[in-house]
Coordinates of C-alpha atoms and ligand atoms in Angstrom, one line a residue:
M1 CA -34.9 2.0 43.1
N2 CA -31.7 0.4 44.4
P3 CA -29.2 2.6 42.3
S4 CA -26.7 -0.7 42.5
A5 CA -29.0 -2.5 40.1
L6 CA -28.1 -0.1 37.4
L7 CA -24.4 -1.3 37.5
P8 CA -24.4 -4.8 35.7
L9 CA -25.8 -2.7 32.5
V10 CA -23.2 0.5 32.8
V11 CA -20.8 -2.2 32.9
I12 CA -21.8 -3.8 29.9
F13 CA -22.2 -0.2 28.2
M14 CA -18.6 0.3 28.9
S15 CA -17.0 -3.2 27.8
P16 CA -15.7 -2.8 24.0
V17 CA -17.7 -3.8 21.5
T18 CA -15.1 -7.0 20.3
S19 CA -15.3 -9.7 22.7
E20 CA -11.6 -10.3 21.8
T21 CA -9.5 -9.2 24.2
V22 CA -5.6 -8.3 22.9
D23 CA -2.5 -9.1 25.1
P24 CA -1.3 -5.3 26.3
S25 CA 1.8 -6.4 24.7
V26 CA 0.4 -6.9 21.3
E27 CA -1.7 -3.9 21.9
D28 CA 1.5 -1.5 22.7
L29 CA 3.3 -3.1 19.6
I30 CA 0.2 -2.2 17.3
N31 CA 0.1 1.5 18.5
R32 CA 4.1 1.5 17.8
N33 CA 3.6 -0.1 14.5
S34 CA 0.9 2.5 13.8
D35 CA 3.1 5.5 14.6
F36 CA 5.9 4.2 12.3
A37 CA 3.2 3.6 9.4
A38 CA 2.1 7.3 9.9
R39 CA 5.4 8.7 9.9
L40 CA 6.3 6.6 6.8
Y41 CA 3.2 7.6 5.0
R42 CA 3.5 11.5 5.7
A43 CA 7.1 10.9 4.2
V44 CA 6.4 9.3 1.0
A45 CA 3.1 11.6 0.6
S46 CA 5.2 14.7 1.0
R47 CA 7.2 13.5 -1.7
T48 CA 4.7 13.1 -4.4
D49 CA 1.9 14.6 -6.1
D50 CA 0.6 11.1 -7.3
N51 CA -1.6 8.5 -6.1
V52 CA -0.1 6.8 -2.9
F53 CA -0.2 3.2 -1.6
L54 CA 1.5 1.6 1.2
S55 CA 1.5 -1.5 3.1
P56 CA 2.9 -0.9 6.3
F57 CA 2.4 -4.2 8.3
A58 CA 4.5 -6.0 5.3
L59 CA 7.0 -3.3 5.5
I60 CA 7.6 -3.5 9.2
A61 CA 7.6 -7.1 9.6
G62 CA 10.5 -7.2 7.1
L63 CA 12.0 -4.1 8.8
T64 CA 11.7 -5.9 12.5
A65 CA 12.9 -9.4 11.2
L66 CA 16.0 -7.7 9.7
M67 CA 16.5 -5.5 13.2
S68 CA 16.8 -9.6 14.7
A69 CA 20.1 -9.9 12.3
T70 CA 21.6 -6.6 14.0
N71 CA 23.7 -6.0 16.8
G72 CA 25.2 -2.7 18.5
S73 CA 24.3 0.6 17.3
T74 CA 22.7 -0.4 14.1
Q75 CA 20.2 -2.2 16.3
D76 CA 19.5 0.7 18.3
Q77 CA 18.8 2.9 15.8
L78 CA 16.7 0.5 13.9
L79 CA 14.6 0.1 17.0
Q80 CA 14.4 3.9 17.2
G81 CA 13.6 4.3 14.0
L82 CA 10.6 1.7 14.0
T83 CA 9.4 3.4 17.5
L84 CA 10.3 0.3 19.2
S85 CA 12.8 1.8 21.5
G86 CA 12.4 0.1 25.4
L87 CA 11.5 -3.3 23.9
D88 CA 13.7 -5.9 24.2
P89 CA 15.3 -7.2 21.2
Q90 CA 15.6 -10.9 22.3
T91 CA 11.7 -11.1 22.4
L92 CA 10.3 -9.0 19.8
P93 CA 10.4 -11.9 17.4
D94 CA 7.9 -13.8 19.6
L95 CA 5.9 -10.9 20.6
F96 CA 6.1 -10.1 16.4
Q97 CA 4.7 -13.5 16.0
N98 CA 1.8 -13.2 18.6
L99 CA 1.0 -9.9 16.8
T100 CA 0.4 -11.8 13.3
T101 CA -1.7 -14.4 15.4
V102 CA -4.4 -11.8 16.4
V103 CA -4.3 -9.3 13.4
L104 CA -3.7 -12.2 10.3
K105 CA -5.5 -14.6 12.4
G106 CA -2.4 -16.9 12.2
G107 CA -1.9 -16.8 8.3
R108 CA -3.5 -15.4 5.2
T109 CA -7.0 -14.0 4.8
R110 CA -8.5 -14.6 1.3
T111 CA -8.4 -11.0 1.0
L112 CA -5.0 -9.8 2.3
W113 CA -1.7 -11.2 1.0
Q114 CA 1.6 -10.3 1.7
G115 CA 5.4 -11.1 2.1
A116 CA 9.0 -10.2 3.4
A117 CA 12.5 -11.6 2.0
L118 CA 15.7 -10.8 3.0
L119 CA 17.9 -11.5 0.2
P120 CA 21.7 -11.1 0.6
A121 CA 24.2 -11.6 -1.5
Q122 CA 25.8 -15.3 -2.0
N123 CA 29.4 -13.9 -0.4
F124 CA 27.1 -13.2 3.2
P125 CA 26.2 -16.7 4.9
V126 CA 23.6 -16.7 6.7
S127 CA 23.3 -18.4 9.8
P128 CA 20.3 -21.5 9.9
S129 CA 19.0 -20.4 12.8
Y130 CA 18.3 -16.9 11.9
Q131 CA 16.8 -18.3 8.8
D132 CA 14.5 -20.3 10.8
L133 CA 14.0 -17.1 13.0
V134 CA 12.6 -15.2 10.3
Q135 CA 10.4 -18.1 9.0
T136 CA 8.5 -18.8 12.0
K137 CA 8.3 -15.7 13.6
F138 CA 8.0 -13.2 10.9
R139 CA 6.4 -15.4 8.1
G140 CA 9.1 -14.2 6.0
S141 CA 12.0 -15.8 4.5
V142 CA 16.0 -15.5 3.5
Q143 CA 17.6 -16.4 0.5
S144 CA 20.9 -15.7 -0.9
L145 CA 20.8 -14.4 -4.4
A146 CA 23.8 -14.5 -7.2
F147 CA 23.1 -10.5 -7.5
T148 CA 26.3 -10.7 -10.2
V149 CA 23.6 -12.8 -12.8
P150 CA 21.4 -9.5 -12.1
Q151 CA 18.6 -10.8 -15.0
E152 CA 18.5 -14.3 -12.8
A153 CA 18.4 -12.3 -9.5
V154 CA 15.5 -10.3 -10.9
N155 CA 13.5 -13.2 -12.4
T156 CA 13.6 -15.2 -8.9
I157 CA 12.4 -11.9 -7.1
N158 CA 9.7 -11.3 -9.3
R159 CA 8.6 -14.9 -9.0
W160 CA 9.0 -14.8 -5.6
A161 CA 6.4 -11.6 -5.4
Q162 CA 4.2 -13.7 -7.5
E163 CA 4.0 -16.3 -5.0
Q164 CA 3.3 -14.4 -2.1
T165 CA 0.3 -11.9 -3.5
G166 CA -1.5 -15.0 -5.5
D167 CA -0.1 -13.7 -8.5
L168 CA -1.3 -10.3 -8.4
V169 CA 1.8 -8.6 -7.9
K170 CA 4.0 -9.4 -10.9
E171 CA 7.3 -7.6 -11.2
V172 CA 8.9 -5.8 -8.1
V173 CA 11.9 -5.1 -10.1
T174 CA 13.8 -4.8 -13.3
T175 CA 17.3 -4.2 -13.0
L176 CA 19.7 -4.6 -10.0
D177 CA 23.5 -3.3 -9.5
P178 CA 25.5 -6.4 -9.3
Q179 CA 27.5 -4.8 -6.4
T180 CA 23.8 -5.5 -4.5
Q181 CA 24.9 -6.6 -1.0
L182 CA 21.5 -7.2 0.6
L183 CA 17.9 -6.2 -0.3
L184 CA 14.7 -6.2 1.5
A185 CA 11.6 -6.7 -0.5
T186 CA 8.2 -6.0 0.9
V187 CA 4.9 -6.9 -0.8
A188 CA 1.0 -7.5 -0.3
S189 CA -1.9 -7.0 -2.2
Y190 CA -6.0 -6.6 -1.2
Q191 CA -9.3 -6.7 -2.3
T192 CA -12.0 -5.1 -0.4
R193 CA -15.1 -7.0 0.1
F194 CA -17.6 -4.4 1.7
S195 CA -20.3 -5.0 3.9
P196 CA -23.1 -3.7 3.4
A197 CA -21.8 -4.6 -0.6
F198 CA -22.3 -2.0 -3.4
N199 CA -24.2 -3.5 -6.0
S200 CA -22.8 -3.2 -9.2
S201 CA -25.8 -2.4 -11.3
Q202 CA -26.2 1.0 -9.1
S203 CA -23.0 1.9 -10.4
L204 CA -22.4 5.1 -12.3
A205 CA -20.2 6.9 -14.9
E206 CA -19.6 10.4 -12.8
R207 CA -17.1 13.2 -12.7
F208 CA -13.9 13.0 -10.2
Y209 CA -12.6 16.4 -9.7
V210 CA -8.8 15.6 -9.9
D211 CA -7.3 19.2 -9.3
R212 CA -8.8 22.8 -10.2
Y213 CA -8.1 21.4 -14.2
H214 CA -8.4 18.2 -14.4
V215 CA -11.6 16.1 -14.3
A216 CA -11.8 12.0 -14.5
M217 CA -14.7 10.0 -15.4
V218 CA -14.8 7.3 -12.9
T219 CA -17.1 4.4 -12.3
M220 CA -18.9 5.5 -9.0
M221 CA -20.4 2.9 -6.8
F222 CA -23.6 3.8 -4.5
R223 CA -25.1 2.5 -1.6
S224 CA -27.9 4.0 0.6
D225 CA -27.4 2.6 4.1
K226 CA -26.6 3.0 7.6
Y227 CA -22.9 4.2 7.7
F228 CA -20.5 5.2 10.4
L229 CA -19.0 9.3 10.0
A230 CA -17.5 11.4 11.8
Y231 CA -16.2 15.2 11.1
D232 CA -13.2 16.9 12.3
R233 CA -13.9 20.4 12.3
L234 CA -10.2 21.6 13.2
V235 CA -8.6 19.5 10.1
K236 CA -11.8 20.6 7.8
V237 CA -12.3 16.3 6.7
G238 CA -15.2 14.0 6.8
V239 CA -14.3 10.3 8.1
L240 CA -16.4 7.8 6.5
K241 CA -16.0 4.1 8.0
L242 CA -16.8 1.3 5.1
P243 CA -16.4 -1.9 6.7
M244 CA -15.7 -5.1 5.1
T245 CA -16.2 -8.6 5.7
D246 CA -13.0 -9.8 6.7
G247 CA -13.1 -7.6 10.0
A248 CA -11.4 -5.0 8.0
A249 CA -12.8 -1.4 7.7
M250 CA -11.7 1.4 5.0
L251 CA -11.6 4.9 6.6
V252 CA -12.2 7.3 3.6
V253 CA -10.5 10.5 4.7
L254 CA -12.4 13.2 2.4
P255 CA -11.2 16.9 2.8
D256 CA -13.5 19.7 2.6
E257 CA -14.1 21.6 -0.9
G258 CA -11.5 23.9 -1.5
V259 CA -9.2 21.7 1.4
D260 CA -5.9 20.8 -0.5
V261 CA -5.4 16.9 0.5
S262 CA -1.7 17.4 0.9
A263 CA -3.1 20.3 4.2
V264 CA -4.6 17.2 5.9
E265 CA -1.8 15.0 5.3
E266 CA 0.5 16.9 7.8
E267 CA -1.8 16.1 10.5
V268 CA -2.6 11.9 9.7
T269 CA -0.8 10.6 12.9
A270 CA -2.1 7.4 14.8
E271 CA -3.5 9.2 17.4
K272 CA -5.3 11.4 15.0
I273 CA -6.5 8.3 13.0
Q274 CA -7.7 6.7 16.4
A275 CA -9.5 9.9 17.4
W276 CA -11.5 9.9 13.9
I277 CA -12.3 6.2 14.7
K278 CA -13.6 7.1 18.3
R279 CA -15.6 10.0 17.0
L280 CA -17.9 7.7 14.2
K281 CA -21.1 7.7 14.8
K282 CA -24.0 6.0 13.0
T283 CA -26.6 7.8 10.3
K284 CA -28.3 7.5 7.3
L285 CA -26.3 8.3 4.4
E286 CA -26.0 7.8 0.8
V287 CA -22.5 6.9 -0.1
Q288 CA -20.9 7.1 -3.9
V289 CA -17.1 5.6 -3.9
P290 CA -15.0 5.4 -6.9
R291 CA -14.0 2.3 -7.8
F292 CA -10.0 2.3 -8.1
L293 CA -7.3 0.0 -8.5
L294 CA -3.7 1.3 -7.3
E295 CA -0.2 -0.8 -7.9
R296 CA 2.2 1.3 -6.1
S297 CA 6.1 0.5 -6.1
Y298 CA 8.5 2.1 -3.8
S299 CA 12.4 2.0 -3.3
L300 CA 12.5 3.2 0.2
K301 CA 16.0 3.6 1.2
E302 CA 15.8 7.7 1.0
I303 CA 12.6 7.5 3.0
L304 CA 14.1 5.3 5.7
Q305 CA 16.9 7.7 6.1
T306 CA 15.0 10.6 6.5
L307 CA 12.8 8.8 9.3
D308 CA 16.6 8.2 11.1
I309 CA 17.0 4.5 9.9
T310 CA 20.5 5.3 8.2
Q311 CA 22.8 3.1 9.8
V312 CA 21.9 0.0 8.2
F313 CA 22.4 1.2 4.8
Q314 CA 26.3 2.0 5.8
D315 CA 29.5 0.3 4.8
D316 CA 29.9 -0.2 9.2
A317 CA 26.3 -1.7 9.0
D318 CA 26.2 -4.1 11.8
I319 CA 24.4 -7.0 10.8
A320 CA 25.6 -9.8 12.3
D321 CA 23.4 -12.9 11.5
M322 CA 25.0 -12.6 8.0
G323 CA 28.5 -12.7 7.2
G324 CA 29.8 -13.4 10.3
A325 CA 32.7 -10.6 10.7
K326 CA 31.9 -8.7 7.8
G327 CA 28.2 -8.6 7.0
P328 CA 26.6 -6.8 4.3
R329 CA 25.2 -3.2 4.6
L330 CA 21.5 -2.9 3.4
T331 CA 21.5 -1.6 -0.3
Q332 CA 17.6 -1.3 -0.5
V333 CA 14.3 -1.9 0.7
L334 CA 11.6 -2.8 -2.2
H335 CA 7.9 -2.3 -1.1
K336 CA 5.2 -2.9 -3.6
S337 CA 1.5 -3.3 -3.1
I338 CA -1.8 -3.2 -4.6
V339 CA -5.5 -2.6 -3.8
S340 CA -8.4 -3.3 -5.8
V341 CA -11.5 -1.2 -4.5
D342 CA -14.7 -2.4 -6.3
E343 CA -18.3 -4.1 -5.6
S344 CA -16.7 -7.3 -5.0
S345 CA -18.0 -9.3 -1.9
D346 CA -19.0 -12.1 -0.1
D347 CA -21.8 -10.5 2.0
I348 CA -25.2 -12.3 0.7
T349 CA -27.2 -10.9 4.0
T350 CA -26.8 -6.9 2.2
E351 CA -26.0 -7.6 -1.6
G352 CA -29.3 -7.5 -3.1
R353 CA -30.9 -5.2 -0.8
V354 CA -31.8 -1.7 -1.8
N355 CA -32.8 0.5 1.2
V356 CA -35.2 3.1 0.8
F357 CA -35.2 5.7 3.5
S358 CA -38.7 7.4 3.6
T359 CA -37.0 10.9 3.4
P360 CA -33.6 10.5 1.4
P361 CA -30.9 11.0 3.8
P362 CA -27.6 13.1 2.8
R363 CA -25.3 12.3 0.3
L364 CA -21.6 11.8 0.5
T365 CA -20.1 11.7 -3.0
I366 CA -16.1 11.0 -2.8
N367 CA -15.4 13.1 -5.7
R368 CA -12.0 14.9 -5.0
P369 CA -8.9 13.4 -3.9
F370 CA -9.0 11.6 -0.6
I371 CA -6.8 9.5 1.7
F372 CA -7.6 6.1 2.8
V373 CA -6.7 3.6 5.7
I374 CA -7.5 0.6 5.9
Y375 CA -7.5 -1.2 9.6
Q376 CA -8.4 -4.2 11.3
Q377 CA -11.5 -3.3 13.4
T378 CA -11.0 -5.5 16.4
T379 CA -7.3 -4.4 17.3
G380 CA -7.0 -0.7 15.2
S381 CA -4.0 -2.7 13.5
L382 CA -3.0 -0.6 10.8
L383 CA -2.9 -2.4 7.4
F384 CA -2.5 -0.1 4.3
I385 CA -2.5 3.5 4.2
G386 CA -3.0 5.9 0.9
R387 CA -3.9 8.9 -1.2
V388 CA -6.1 8.5 -4.1
V389 CA -5.6 11.7 -6.3
D390 CA -6.9 10.2 -9.7
P391 CA -9.0 7.1 -9.3
T392 CA -8.0 5.8 -13.4
R393 CA -4.3 6.1 -12.6
K394 CA -2.9 3.2 -11.2
Ligands
NAG1 C1 3.4 -14.4 23.3 O1 2.0 -15.3 23.7 C2 2.5 -16.3 24.3 C3 1.0 -16.8 24.7 O2 -0.1 -16.1 25.1 C4 2.9 -15.4 25.8 O3 3.2 -16.8 26.6 C5 4.2 -15.0 25.4 O4 4.6 -14.4 26.5 C6 3.9 -13.9 24.5 N1 5.0 -13.3 24.1 C7 5.5 -12.7 24.4 C8 7.0 -11.3 23.9 O5 4.4 -11.1 24.7
NAG2 C1 26.4 -8.4 19.6 O1 27.4 -7.8 20.0 C2 27.9 -8.3 21.5 C3 28.3 -7.1 22.5 O2 28.9 -6.1 21.6 C4 28.7 -9.5 21.3 O3 28.9 -10.2 22.8 C5 27.6 -10.5 20.6 O4 28.5 -11.8 20.4 C6 27.2 -9.8 19.4 N1 26.1 -10.4 18.4 C7 26.8 -10.9 17.5 C8 25.7 -11.9 16.7 O5 27.8 -11.1 16.9
NAG3 C1 -29.0 -4.6 -7.7 O1 -29.8 -3.8 -7.5 C2 -31.2 -3.9 -8.6 C3 -31.8 -2.8 -8.2 O2 -31.0 -1.4 -8.9 C4 -31.9 -5.2 -7.8 O3 -32.6 -5.8 -9.0 C5 -30.9 -6.5 -8.0 O4 -31.3 -7.5 -7.8 C6 -29.6 -5.9 -7.3 N1 -28.5 -6.9 -7.8 C7 -27.8 -7.6 -6.9 C8 -26.9 -8.8 -7.4 O5 -28.0 -7.6 -5.7

């Protein structure tokens, strides 16, 4: 047989599974964003024993929009902190717009809502061209607020958050400092729609081992099906992929019994997440995943400072597009996101199907603290990242 006859087949098998090709400059931005997201997650997670939930994508949109308003060393430092150094700040807004088109298909999906707002005090006038840039390139908004009337400012921000998240995020702030010069607020919400779907009539109350001394009763969803699974011997974690109908997937990262979730967290980098995704193999599995709802709120100033984003918070911050000669400094970064993980699905092809395998496959029960990552499958873009220590707590 002529060996060259084999060639087309090889080419077909080696080409990516997805038909969508992502522009190399967008792919580069996705990788840079994932790197920042993983560093942010490690910084937040290392400071708490509680559940964690972050929406890096919404935060990066807000911070990159802010970067576009800055100048000089304030801008250089923001670029570096966001892993964007080397990119041209002039074309970054267009590049970000291209990214959003690919990742969010140009707009909101029915499952994912998010928003970013830059909120300067009224004595810092904003140029109309900058306002327009934030809207068109970052899908964000710039709005002047009278922080000297804190209660009104609080109400305005909370109303905005509701609008951005389909009423899910109701309250981002309760109090504000009347001296506030500039706030960045970022919000997001996500509702899982697993495919294959979990069937709620198979969900059961089960134990979840929060730590050595605490057990919580949770609702465990169940499905027997073919799943993608990987095992990382070095980090001692199992990695399960749960695909969703909107093209995203959740990676559940479960430490081996006796391995502390915080030890695993130190290893969570963008490259590690990518390596896990590449290593996934299809296997028959009985999967048990707890239902949970996380609602997490963060003031990120200190965290961002540990990631070497400091100057924008200082009096000599150079935020040239606001207030002319003497612009504001960034006072605080508010971040709130909600995720609801349950049996909701619009996957009519698998909803009622109950698989019966001739021999019962192994069972993977997510019944101890785990890390999860929600990413877009076609681009690998990281949308959310979190940690569940206790599924019964928000
Ligand atoms: C954004 O996409 C358009 C259309 O594909 C392209 O012409 C443009 O160069 C891209 N912009 C950047 C900054 O990559
Ligand atoms: C930014 O800085 C450069 C040089 O330092 C200056 O020419 C430019 O006008 C500044 N931009 C704004 C918007 O102030
Ligand atoms: C769920 O599974 C049960 C069997 O346990 C089946 O009878 C039922 O039709 C399924 N329901 C849905 C909505 O898929």
